[in-house]
Coordinates of C-alpha atoms (C1' of nucleotides) and ligand atoms in Angstrom, one line a residue:
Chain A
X2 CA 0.0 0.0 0.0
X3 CA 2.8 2.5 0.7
X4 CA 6.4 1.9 -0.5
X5 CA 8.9 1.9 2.1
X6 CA 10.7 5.3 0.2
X7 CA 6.8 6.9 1.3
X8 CA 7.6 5.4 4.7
X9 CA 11.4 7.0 5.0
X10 CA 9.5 10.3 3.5
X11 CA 7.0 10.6 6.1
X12 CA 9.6 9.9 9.0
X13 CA 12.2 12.4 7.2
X14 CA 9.3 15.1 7.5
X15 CA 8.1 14.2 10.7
X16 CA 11.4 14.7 12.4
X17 CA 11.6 17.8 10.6
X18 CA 8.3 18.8 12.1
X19 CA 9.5 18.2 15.3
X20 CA 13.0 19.3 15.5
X21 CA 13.1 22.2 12.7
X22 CA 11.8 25.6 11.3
X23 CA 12.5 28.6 9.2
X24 CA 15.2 29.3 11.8
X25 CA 16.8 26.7 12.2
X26 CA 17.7 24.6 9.5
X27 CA 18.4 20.9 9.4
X28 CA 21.1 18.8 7.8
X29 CA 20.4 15.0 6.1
X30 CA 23.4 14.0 8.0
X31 CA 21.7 14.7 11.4
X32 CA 18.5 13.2 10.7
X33 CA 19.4 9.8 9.0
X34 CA 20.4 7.6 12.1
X35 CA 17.1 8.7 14.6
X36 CA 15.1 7.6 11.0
X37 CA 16.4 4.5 10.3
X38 CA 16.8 5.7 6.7
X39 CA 20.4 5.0 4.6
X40 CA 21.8 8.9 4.6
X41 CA 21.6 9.4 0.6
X42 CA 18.3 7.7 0.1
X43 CA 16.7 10.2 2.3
X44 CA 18.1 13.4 0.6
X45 CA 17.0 12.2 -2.3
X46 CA 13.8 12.0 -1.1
X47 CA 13.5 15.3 0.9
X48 CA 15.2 16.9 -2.6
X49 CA 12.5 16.0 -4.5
X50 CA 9.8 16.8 -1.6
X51 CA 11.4 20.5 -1.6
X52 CA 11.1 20.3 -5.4
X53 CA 7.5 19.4 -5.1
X54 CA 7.4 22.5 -2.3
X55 CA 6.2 19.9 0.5
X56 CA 8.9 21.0 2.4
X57 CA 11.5 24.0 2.5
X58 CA 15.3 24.2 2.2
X59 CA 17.9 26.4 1.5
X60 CA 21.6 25.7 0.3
X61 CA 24.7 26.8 1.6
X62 CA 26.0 27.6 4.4
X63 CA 23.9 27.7 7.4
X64 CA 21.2 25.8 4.9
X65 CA 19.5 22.9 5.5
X66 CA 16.0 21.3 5.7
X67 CA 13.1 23.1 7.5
X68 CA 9.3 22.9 7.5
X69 CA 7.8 26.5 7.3
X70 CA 4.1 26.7 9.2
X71 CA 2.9 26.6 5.9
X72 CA 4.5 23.2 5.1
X73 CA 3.0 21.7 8.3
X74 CA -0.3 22.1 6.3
X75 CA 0.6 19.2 4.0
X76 CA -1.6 16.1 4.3
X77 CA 0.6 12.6 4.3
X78 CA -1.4 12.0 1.3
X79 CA 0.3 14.9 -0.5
X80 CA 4.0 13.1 0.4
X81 CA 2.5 9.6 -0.2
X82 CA 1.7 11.0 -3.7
X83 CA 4.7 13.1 -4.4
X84 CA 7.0 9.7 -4.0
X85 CA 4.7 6.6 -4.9
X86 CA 2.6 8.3 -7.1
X87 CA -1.3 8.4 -7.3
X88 CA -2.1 4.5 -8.8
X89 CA -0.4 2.9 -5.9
X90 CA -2.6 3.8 -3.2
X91 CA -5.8 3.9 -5.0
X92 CA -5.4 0.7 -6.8
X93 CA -7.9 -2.2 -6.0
X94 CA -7.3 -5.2 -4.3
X95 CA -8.0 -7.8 -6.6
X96 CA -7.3 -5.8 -9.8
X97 CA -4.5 -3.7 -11.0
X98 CA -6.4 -0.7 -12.0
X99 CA -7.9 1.7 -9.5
X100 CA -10.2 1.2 -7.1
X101 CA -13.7 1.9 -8.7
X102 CA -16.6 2.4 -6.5
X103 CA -19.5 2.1 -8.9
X104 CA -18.3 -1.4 -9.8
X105 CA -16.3 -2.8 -6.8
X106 CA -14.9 -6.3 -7.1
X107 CA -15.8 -8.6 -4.6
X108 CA -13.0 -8.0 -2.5
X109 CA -14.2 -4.2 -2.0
X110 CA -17.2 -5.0 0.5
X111 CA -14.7 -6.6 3.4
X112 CA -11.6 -4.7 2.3
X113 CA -12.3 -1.4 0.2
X114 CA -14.0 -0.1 3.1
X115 CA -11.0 -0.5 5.9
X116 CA -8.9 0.7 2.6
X117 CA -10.7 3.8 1.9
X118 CA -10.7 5.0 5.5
X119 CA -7.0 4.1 5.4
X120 CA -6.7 6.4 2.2
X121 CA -9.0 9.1 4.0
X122 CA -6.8 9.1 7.1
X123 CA -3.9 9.9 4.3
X124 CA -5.9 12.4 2.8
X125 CA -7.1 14.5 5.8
X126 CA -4.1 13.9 8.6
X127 CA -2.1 16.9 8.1
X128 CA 1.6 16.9 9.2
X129 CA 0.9 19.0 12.7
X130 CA -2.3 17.1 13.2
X131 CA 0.8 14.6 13.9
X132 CA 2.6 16.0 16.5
X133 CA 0.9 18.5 18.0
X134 CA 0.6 17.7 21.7
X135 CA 3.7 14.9 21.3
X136 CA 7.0 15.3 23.0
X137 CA 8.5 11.9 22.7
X138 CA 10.6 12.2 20.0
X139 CA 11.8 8.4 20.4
X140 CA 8.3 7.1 19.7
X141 CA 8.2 8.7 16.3
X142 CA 10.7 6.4 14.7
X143 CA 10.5 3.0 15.4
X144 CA 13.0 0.6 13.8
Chain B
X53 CA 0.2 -4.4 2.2
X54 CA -0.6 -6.9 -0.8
X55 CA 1.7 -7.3 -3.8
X56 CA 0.5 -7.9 -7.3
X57 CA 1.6 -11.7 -6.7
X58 CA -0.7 -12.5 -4.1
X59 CA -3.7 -10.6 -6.1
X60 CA -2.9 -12.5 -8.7
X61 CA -3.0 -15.5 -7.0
X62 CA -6.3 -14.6 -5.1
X63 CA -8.1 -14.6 -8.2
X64 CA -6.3 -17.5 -10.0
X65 CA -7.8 -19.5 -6.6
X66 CA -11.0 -17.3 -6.8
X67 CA -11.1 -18.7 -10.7
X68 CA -10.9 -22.4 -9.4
X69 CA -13.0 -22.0 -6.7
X70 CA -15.6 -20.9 -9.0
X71 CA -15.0 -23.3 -12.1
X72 CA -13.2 -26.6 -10.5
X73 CA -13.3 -29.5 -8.3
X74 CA -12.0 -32.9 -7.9
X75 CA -13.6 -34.6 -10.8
X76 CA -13.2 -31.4 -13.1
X77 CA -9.6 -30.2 -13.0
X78 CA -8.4 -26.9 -14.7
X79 CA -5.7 -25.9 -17.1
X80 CA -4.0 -22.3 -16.4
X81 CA -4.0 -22.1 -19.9
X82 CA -8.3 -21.3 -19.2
X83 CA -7.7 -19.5 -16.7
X84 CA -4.9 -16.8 -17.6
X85 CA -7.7 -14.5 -19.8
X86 CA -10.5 -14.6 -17.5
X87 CA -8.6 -13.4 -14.6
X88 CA -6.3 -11.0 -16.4
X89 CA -2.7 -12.2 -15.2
X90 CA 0.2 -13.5 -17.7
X91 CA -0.1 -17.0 -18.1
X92 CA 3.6 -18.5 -17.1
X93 CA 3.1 -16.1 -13.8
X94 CA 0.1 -17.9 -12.7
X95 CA 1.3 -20.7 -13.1
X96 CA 4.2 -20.4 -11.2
X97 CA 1.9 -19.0 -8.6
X98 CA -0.5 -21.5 -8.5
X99 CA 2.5 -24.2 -8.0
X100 CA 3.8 -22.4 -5.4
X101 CA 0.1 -22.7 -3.6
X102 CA -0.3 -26.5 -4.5
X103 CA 3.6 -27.2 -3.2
X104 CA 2.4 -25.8 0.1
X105 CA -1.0 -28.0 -0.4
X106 CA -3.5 -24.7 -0.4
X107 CA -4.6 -25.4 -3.7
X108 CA -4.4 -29.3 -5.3
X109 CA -3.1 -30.5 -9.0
X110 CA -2.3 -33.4 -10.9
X111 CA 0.0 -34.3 -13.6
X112 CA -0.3 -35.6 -17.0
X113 CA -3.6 -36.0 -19.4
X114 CA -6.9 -35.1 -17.1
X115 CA -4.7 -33.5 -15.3
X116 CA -5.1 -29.3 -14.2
X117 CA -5.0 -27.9 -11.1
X118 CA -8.6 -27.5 -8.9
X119 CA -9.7 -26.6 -5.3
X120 CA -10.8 -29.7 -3.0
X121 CA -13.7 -29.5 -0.6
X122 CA -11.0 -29.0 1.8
X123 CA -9.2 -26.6 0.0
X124 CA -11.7 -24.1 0.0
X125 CA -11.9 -23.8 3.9
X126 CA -8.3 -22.2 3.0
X127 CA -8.0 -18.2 4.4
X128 CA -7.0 -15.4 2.1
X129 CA -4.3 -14.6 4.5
X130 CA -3.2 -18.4 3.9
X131 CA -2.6 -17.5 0.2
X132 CA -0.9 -14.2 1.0
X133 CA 1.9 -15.7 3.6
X134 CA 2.9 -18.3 1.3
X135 CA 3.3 -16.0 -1.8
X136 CA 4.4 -12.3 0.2
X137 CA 5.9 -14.4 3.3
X138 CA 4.2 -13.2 6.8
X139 CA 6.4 -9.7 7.1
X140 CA 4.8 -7.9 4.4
X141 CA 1.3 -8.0 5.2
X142 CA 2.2 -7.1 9.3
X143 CA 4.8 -4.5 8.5
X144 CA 4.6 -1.4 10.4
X145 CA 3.2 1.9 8.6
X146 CA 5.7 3.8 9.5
X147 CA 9.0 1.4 10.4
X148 CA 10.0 -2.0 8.5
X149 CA 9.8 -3.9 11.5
X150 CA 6.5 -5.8 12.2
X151 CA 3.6 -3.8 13.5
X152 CA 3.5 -3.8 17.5
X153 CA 0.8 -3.4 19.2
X154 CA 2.7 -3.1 22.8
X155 CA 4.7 -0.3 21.2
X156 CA 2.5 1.3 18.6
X157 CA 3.8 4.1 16.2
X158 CA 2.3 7.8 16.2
X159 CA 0.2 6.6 13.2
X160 CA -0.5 3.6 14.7
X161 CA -3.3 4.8 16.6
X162 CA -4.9 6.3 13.2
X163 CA -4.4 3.7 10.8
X164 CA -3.0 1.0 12.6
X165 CA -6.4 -0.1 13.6
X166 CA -7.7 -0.2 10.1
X167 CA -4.8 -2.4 9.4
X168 CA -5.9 -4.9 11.8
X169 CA -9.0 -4.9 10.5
X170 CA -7.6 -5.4 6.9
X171 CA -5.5 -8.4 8.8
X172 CA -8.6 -9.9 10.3
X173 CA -10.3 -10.0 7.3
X174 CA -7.7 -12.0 5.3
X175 CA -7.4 -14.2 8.3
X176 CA -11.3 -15.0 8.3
X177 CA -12.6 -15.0 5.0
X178 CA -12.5 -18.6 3.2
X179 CA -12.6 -19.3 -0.2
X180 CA -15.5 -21.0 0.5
X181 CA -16.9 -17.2 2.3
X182 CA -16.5 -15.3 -0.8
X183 CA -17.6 -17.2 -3.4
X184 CA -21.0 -18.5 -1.9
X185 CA -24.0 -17.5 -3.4
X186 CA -22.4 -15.6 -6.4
X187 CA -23.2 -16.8 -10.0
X188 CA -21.8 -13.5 -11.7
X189 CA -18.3 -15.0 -12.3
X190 CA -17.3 -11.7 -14.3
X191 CA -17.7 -9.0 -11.1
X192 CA -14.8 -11.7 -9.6
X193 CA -11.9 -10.3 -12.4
X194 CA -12.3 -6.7 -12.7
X195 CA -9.4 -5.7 -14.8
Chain C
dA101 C1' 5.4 -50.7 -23.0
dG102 C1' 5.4 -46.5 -25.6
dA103 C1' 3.3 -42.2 -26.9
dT104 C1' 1.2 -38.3 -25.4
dT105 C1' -0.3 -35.0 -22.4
dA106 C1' 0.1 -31.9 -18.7
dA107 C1' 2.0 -30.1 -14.4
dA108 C1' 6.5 -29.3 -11.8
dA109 C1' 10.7 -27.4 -11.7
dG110 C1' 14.1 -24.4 -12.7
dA111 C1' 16.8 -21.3 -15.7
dC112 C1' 16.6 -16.9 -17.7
dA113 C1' 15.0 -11.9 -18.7
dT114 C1' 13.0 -7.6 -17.6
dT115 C1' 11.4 -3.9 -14.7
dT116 C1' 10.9 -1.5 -10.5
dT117 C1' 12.5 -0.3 -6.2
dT118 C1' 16.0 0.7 -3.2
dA119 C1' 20.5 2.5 -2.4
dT120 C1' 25.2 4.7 -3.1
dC121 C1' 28.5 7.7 -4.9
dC122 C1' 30.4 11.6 -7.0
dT123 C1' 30.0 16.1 -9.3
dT124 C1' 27.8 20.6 -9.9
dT125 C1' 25.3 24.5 -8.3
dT126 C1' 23.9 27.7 -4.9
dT127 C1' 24.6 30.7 -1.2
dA128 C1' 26.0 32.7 3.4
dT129 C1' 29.8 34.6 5.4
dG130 C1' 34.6 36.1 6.5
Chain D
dC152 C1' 35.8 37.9 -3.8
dA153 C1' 37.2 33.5 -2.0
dT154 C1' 35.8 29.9 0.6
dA155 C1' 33.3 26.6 2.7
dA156 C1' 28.9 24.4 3.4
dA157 C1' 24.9 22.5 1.9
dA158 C1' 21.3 21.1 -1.5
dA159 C1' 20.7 19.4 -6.2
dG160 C1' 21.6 16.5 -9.8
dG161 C1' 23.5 12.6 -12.5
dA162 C1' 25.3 8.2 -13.0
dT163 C1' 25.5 3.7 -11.4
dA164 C1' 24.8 -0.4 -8.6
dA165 C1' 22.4 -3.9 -6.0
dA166 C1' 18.3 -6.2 -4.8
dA167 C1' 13.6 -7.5 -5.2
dA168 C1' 9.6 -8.1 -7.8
dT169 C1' 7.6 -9.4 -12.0
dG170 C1' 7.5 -12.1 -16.1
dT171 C1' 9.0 -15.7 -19.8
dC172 C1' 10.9 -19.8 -21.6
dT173 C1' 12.8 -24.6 -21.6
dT174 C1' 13.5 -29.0 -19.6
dT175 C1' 12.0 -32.6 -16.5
dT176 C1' 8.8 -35.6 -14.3
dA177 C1' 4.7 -38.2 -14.0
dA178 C1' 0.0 -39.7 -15.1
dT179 C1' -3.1 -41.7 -18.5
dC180 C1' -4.4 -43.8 -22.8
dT181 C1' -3.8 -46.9 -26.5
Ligands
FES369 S1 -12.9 -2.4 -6.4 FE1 -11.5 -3.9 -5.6 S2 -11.0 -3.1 -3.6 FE2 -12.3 -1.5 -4.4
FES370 S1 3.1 0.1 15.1 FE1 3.2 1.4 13.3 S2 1.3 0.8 12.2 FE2 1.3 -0.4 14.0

DNA sequence: AGATTAAAAGACATTTTTATCCTTTTTATG
DNA sequence: CATAAAAAGGATAAAAATGTCTTTTAATCT
């Protein structure tokens, strides 16, 4: 359902949430051992978050990695699509093409329901909704 | 959560469920249209499934592969852990490492719970559950 | 028994996902 | 302006998933 490089985003840009903002940048190098996530993999995959504007950086000296207030907006479905792409999460269980409500297979009445609330959860579980309240860093980033 | 293998094998067993039984056996080569997957691939599938003695076959003329009485008490989730193994399906949203429930992830609580459900479901639905009482063989194979 | 048929088994090929490395570009700061 | 720090980009590699093809084994029929 998600890809483990969706997984390694979500955990890259939740330790952002939690550690960074516009003043105080973050480098790859910091992040990669709390995540669990090999160091180059996961700049690749912030890079092309930034590129999609999911999350913020600057280069250079004092540059880094940061989540603006804005950023902390972002769904987990807007990262989810960003790096696995729309099909995988939408497609049906017993097919390869999406998930089609108007003609569900028969799969869709025990599983397409738990699936879409799964997908829903994606779609309306921003990155704050995520921490707010949470100061245990530890618990964020099981191995 | 489910890789394209263990769809496909869902519905090549869904197929024989439908279509089979001891005294008519099946040949892949009918099956492989119908349920939309490539023909050697099933078949490899579907020997995996009769090697581990969820599905039966026999050699030579007469010979095809078809679902005993027996065979159709088999669990989805008995299909999935012999073609994706039992990590995949109970992997952790967030980590790679199984899903715990003693020590449950920040998105555990949100979608973790759906999971289960999506676990449970697999791990009680029968053959034998889906395909009673359905006569429409074509809302099986959705493409 | 021998021929034929059909699944089992395994070798091989391709594609996608995951991962690493190295170079280039950008930018803050002395 | 030079330098150093950091992201961005490109090329490559390794591994896993997906898919195809050929050979082997075994059952059945004549
Ligand atoms: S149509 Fe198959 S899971 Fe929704
Ligand atoms: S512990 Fe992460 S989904 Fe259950």
């Amino acid at each position: 359902m998600l890809s483990n490089s969706s997984k390694y985003a979500i955990k890259g840009v939740l330790y952002l949430a939690l550690n960074s903002n516009a003043d105080h940048k973050i480098l790859v190098r910091d992040i990669y051992e709390t995540v669990h996530v090999p160091e180059a993999y996961l700049a690749k995959l912030l890079q092309e978050l930034s590129r999609h504007d999911i999350i913020s950086s600057t280069r250079g000296p004092k540059g880094g990695f940061y989540l603006s207030e804005n950023d902390r907006q972002h769904t987990l479905m807007e990262i989810v699509k960003v790096i696995d792409g729309e099909k995988r999460v939408n497609s049906c269980v017993m097919g390869i093409r999406n998930c089609n409500m108007d003609n569900p297979c028969v799969l869709h009445k025990l599983i397409g329901s738990n699936k879409s609330k799964f997908i829903k959860v994606l779609e309306n579980t921003t990155i704050l909704d995520l921490i707010e309240g949470k100061e245990d860093v530890e618990e964020f980033f099981p191995f």
